[in-house]
mmCIF file of C-alpha atoms and ligand atoms in Angstrom:
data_model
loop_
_atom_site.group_PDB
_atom_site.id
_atom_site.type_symbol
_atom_site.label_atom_id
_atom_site.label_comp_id
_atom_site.label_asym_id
_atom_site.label_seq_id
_atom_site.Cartn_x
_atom_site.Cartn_y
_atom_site.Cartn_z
ATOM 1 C CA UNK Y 312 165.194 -38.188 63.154
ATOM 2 C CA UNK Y 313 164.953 -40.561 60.076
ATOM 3 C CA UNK Y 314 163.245 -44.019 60.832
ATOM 4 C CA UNK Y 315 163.456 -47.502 59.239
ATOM 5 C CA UNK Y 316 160.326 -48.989 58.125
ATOM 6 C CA UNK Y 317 158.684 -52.186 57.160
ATOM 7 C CA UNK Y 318 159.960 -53.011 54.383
ATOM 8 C CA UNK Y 319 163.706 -53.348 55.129
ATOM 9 C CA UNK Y 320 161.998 -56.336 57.446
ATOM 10 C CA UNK Y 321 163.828 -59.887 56.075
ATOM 11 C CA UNK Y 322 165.789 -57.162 53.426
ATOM 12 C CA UNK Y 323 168.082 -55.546 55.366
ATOM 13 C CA UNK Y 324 170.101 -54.132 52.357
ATOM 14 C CA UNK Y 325 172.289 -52.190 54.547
ATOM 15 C CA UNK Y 326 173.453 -49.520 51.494
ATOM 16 C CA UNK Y 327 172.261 -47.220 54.176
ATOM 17 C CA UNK Y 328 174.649 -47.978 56.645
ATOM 18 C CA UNK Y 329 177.694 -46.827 53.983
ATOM 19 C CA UNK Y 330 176.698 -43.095 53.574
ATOM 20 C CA UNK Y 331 175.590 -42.473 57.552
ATOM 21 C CA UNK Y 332 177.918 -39.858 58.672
ATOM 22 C CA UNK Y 333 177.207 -40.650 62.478
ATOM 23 C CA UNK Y 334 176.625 -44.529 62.366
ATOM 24 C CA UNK Y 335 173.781 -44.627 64.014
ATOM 25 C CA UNK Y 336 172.383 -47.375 62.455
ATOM 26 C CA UNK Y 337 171.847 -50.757 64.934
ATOM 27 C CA UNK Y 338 171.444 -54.006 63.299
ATOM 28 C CA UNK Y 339 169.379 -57.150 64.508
ATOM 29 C CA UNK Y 340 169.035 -60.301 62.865
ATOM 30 C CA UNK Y 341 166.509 -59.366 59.934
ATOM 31 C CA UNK Y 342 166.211 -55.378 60.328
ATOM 32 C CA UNK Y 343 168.153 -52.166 60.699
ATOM 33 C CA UNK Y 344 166.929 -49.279 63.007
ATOM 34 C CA UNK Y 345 168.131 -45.720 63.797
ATOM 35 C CA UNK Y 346 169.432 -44.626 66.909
ATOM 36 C CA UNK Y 347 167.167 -41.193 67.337
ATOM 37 C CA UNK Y 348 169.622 -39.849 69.374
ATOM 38 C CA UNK Y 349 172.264 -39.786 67.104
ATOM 39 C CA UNK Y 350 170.807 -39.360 64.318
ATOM 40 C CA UNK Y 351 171.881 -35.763 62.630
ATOM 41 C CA UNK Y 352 169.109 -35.422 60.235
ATOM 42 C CA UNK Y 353 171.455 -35.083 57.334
ATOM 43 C CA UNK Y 354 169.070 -37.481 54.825
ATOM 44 C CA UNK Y 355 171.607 -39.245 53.199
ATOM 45 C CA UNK Y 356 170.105 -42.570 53.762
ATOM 46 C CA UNK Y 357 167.146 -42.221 52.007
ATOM 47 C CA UNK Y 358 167.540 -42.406 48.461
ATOM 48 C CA UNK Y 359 170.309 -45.161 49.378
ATOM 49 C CA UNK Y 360 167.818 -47.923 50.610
ATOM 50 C CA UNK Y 361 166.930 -49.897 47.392
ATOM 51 C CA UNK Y 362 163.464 -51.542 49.704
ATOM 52 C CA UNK Y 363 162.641 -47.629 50.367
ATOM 53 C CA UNK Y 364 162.081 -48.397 54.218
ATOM 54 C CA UNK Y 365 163.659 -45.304 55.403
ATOM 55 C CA UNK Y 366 161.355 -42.219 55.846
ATOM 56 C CA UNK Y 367 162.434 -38.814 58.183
ATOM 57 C CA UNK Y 368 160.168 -38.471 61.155
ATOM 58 C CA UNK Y 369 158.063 -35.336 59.613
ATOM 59 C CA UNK Y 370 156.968 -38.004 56.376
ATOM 60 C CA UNK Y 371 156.703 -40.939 58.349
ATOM 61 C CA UNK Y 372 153.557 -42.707 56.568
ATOM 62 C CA UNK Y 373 150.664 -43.048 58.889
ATOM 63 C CA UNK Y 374 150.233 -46.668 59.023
ATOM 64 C CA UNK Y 375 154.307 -46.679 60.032
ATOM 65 C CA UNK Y 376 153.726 -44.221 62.911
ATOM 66 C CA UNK Y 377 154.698 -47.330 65.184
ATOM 67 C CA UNK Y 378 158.429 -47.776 63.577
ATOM 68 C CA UNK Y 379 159.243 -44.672 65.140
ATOM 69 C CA UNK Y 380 159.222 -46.005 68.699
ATOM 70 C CA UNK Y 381 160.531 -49.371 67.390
ATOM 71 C CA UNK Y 382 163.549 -47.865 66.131
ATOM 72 C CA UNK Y 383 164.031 -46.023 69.351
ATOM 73 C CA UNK Y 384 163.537 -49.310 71.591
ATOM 74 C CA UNK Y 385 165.598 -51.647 69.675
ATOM 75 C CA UNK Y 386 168.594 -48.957 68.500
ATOM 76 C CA UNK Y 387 168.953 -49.569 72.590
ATOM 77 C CA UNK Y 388 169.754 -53.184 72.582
ATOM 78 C CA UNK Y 389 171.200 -53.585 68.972
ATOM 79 C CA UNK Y 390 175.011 -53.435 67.726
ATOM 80 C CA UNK Y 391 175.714 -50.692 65.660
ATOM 81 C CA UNK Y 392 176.724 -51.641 61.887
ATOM 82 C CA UNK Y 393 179.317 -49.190 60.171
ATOM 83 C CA UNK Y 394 180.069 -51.205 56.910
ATOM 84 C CA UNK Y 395 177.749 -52.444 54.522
ATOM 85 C CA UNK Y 396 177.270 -55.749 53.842
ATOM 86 C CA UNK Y 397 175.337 -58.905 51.780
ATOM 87 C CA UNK Y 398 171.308 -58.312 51.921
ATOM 88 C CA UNK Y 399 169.556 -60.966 53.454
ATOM 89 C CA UNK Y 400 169.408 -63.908 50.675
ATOM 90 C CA UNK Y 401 165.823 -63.758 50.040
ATOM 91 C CA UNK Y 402 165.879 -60.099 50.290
ATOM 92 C CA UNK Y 403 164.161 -59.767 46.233
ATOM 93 C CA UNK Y 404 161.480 -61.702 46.955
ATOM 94 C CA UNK Y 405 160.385 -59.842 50.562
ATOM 95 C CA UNK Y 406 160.370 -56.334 49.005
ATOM 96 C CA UNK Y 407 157.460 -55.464 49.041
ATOM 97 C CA UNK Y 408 155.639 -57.541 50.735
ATOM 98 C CA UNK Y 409 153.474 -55.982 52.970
ATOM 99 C CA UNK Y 410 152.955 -56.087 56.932
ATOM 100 C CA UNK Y 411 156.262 -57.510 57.752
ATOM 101 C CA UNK Y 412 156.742 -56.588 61.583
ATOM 102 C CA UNK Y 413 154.970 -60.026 62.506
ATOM 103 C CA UNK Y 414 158.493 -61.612 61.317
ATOM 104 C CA UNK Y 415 160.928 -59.273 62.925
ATOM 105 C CA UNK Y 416 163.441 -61.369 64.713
ATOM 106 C CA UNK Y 417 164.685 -59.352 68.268
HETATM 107 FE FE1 SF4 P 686 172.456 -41.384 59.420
HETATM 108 FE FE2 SF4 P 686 171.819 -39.120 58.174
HETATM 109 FE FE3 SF4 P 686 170.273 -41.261 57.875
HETATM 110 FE FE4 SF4 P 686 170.323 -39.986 60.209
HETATM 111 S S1 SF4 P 686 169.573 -39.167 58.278
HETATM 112 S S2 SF4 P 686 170.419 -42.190 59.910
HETATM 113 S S3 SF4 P 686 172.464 -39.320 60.316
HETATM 114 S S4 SF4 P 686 172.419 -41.061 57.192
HETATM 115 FE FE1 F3S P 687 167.066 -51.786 55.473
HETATM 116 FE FE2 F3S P 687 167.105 -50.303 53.353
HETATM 117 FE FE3 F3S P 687 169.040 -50.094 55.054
HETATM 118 S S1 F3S P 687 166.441 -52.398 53.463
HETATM 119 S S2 F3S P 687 169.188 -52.138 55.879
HETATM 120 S S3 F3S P 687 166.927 -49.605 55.444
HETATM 121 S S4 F3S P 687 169.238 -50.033 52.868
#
């Protein structure tokens, strides 16, 4: 499975959503995640994401090992989003920033 990441925390560009084949994407209120269950593998996300949050499972960065169960857990509660839409309005300024989970919004 691929997995969102940090950094699309207060983001949420959502040019990944556009080229998902499966929509498995599941939006909350300041982050995307990916349903692992539906995901197909197929990688097309992850040159799309401008905040380069999304990672496959196999390259998932050690210090985002935790995103991988996040995505799981809240792909189960959260409305999938098919069509792309405005980033968040402060979304330039929060790329980057590090250690974002502490203002995820569930
Ligand atoms: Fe969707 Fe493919 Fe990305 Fe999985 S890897 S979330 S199927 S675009
Ligand atoms: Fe997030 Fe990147 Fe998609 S910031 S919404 S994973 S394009």
């Amino acid at each position: 499975t691929f997995v969102v990441t940090d950094n699309c925390i207060q983001c949420k560009y959502t040019d990944c959503v556009s080229v998902c084949p499966v929509d498995c994407f599941h939006e909350g209120p300041n982050f995307l995640v990916i349903d692992p269950e539906e995901c197909i593998d197929c990688a097309l996300c992850e040159p799309e994401c401008p905040a380069d949050a999304i990672s496959s499972e196999e390259e998932l960065p050690e210090d985002q090992a935790h995103f991988l169960e996040l995505n799981a857990e809240l792909s189960k509660n959260w409305p999938v989003i098919a069509e792309q839409k405005d980033p968040l309005s402060e979304a330039a300024e929060w790329d980057g920033v590090g250690n974002k989970l502490q203002h995820l919004q569930r």
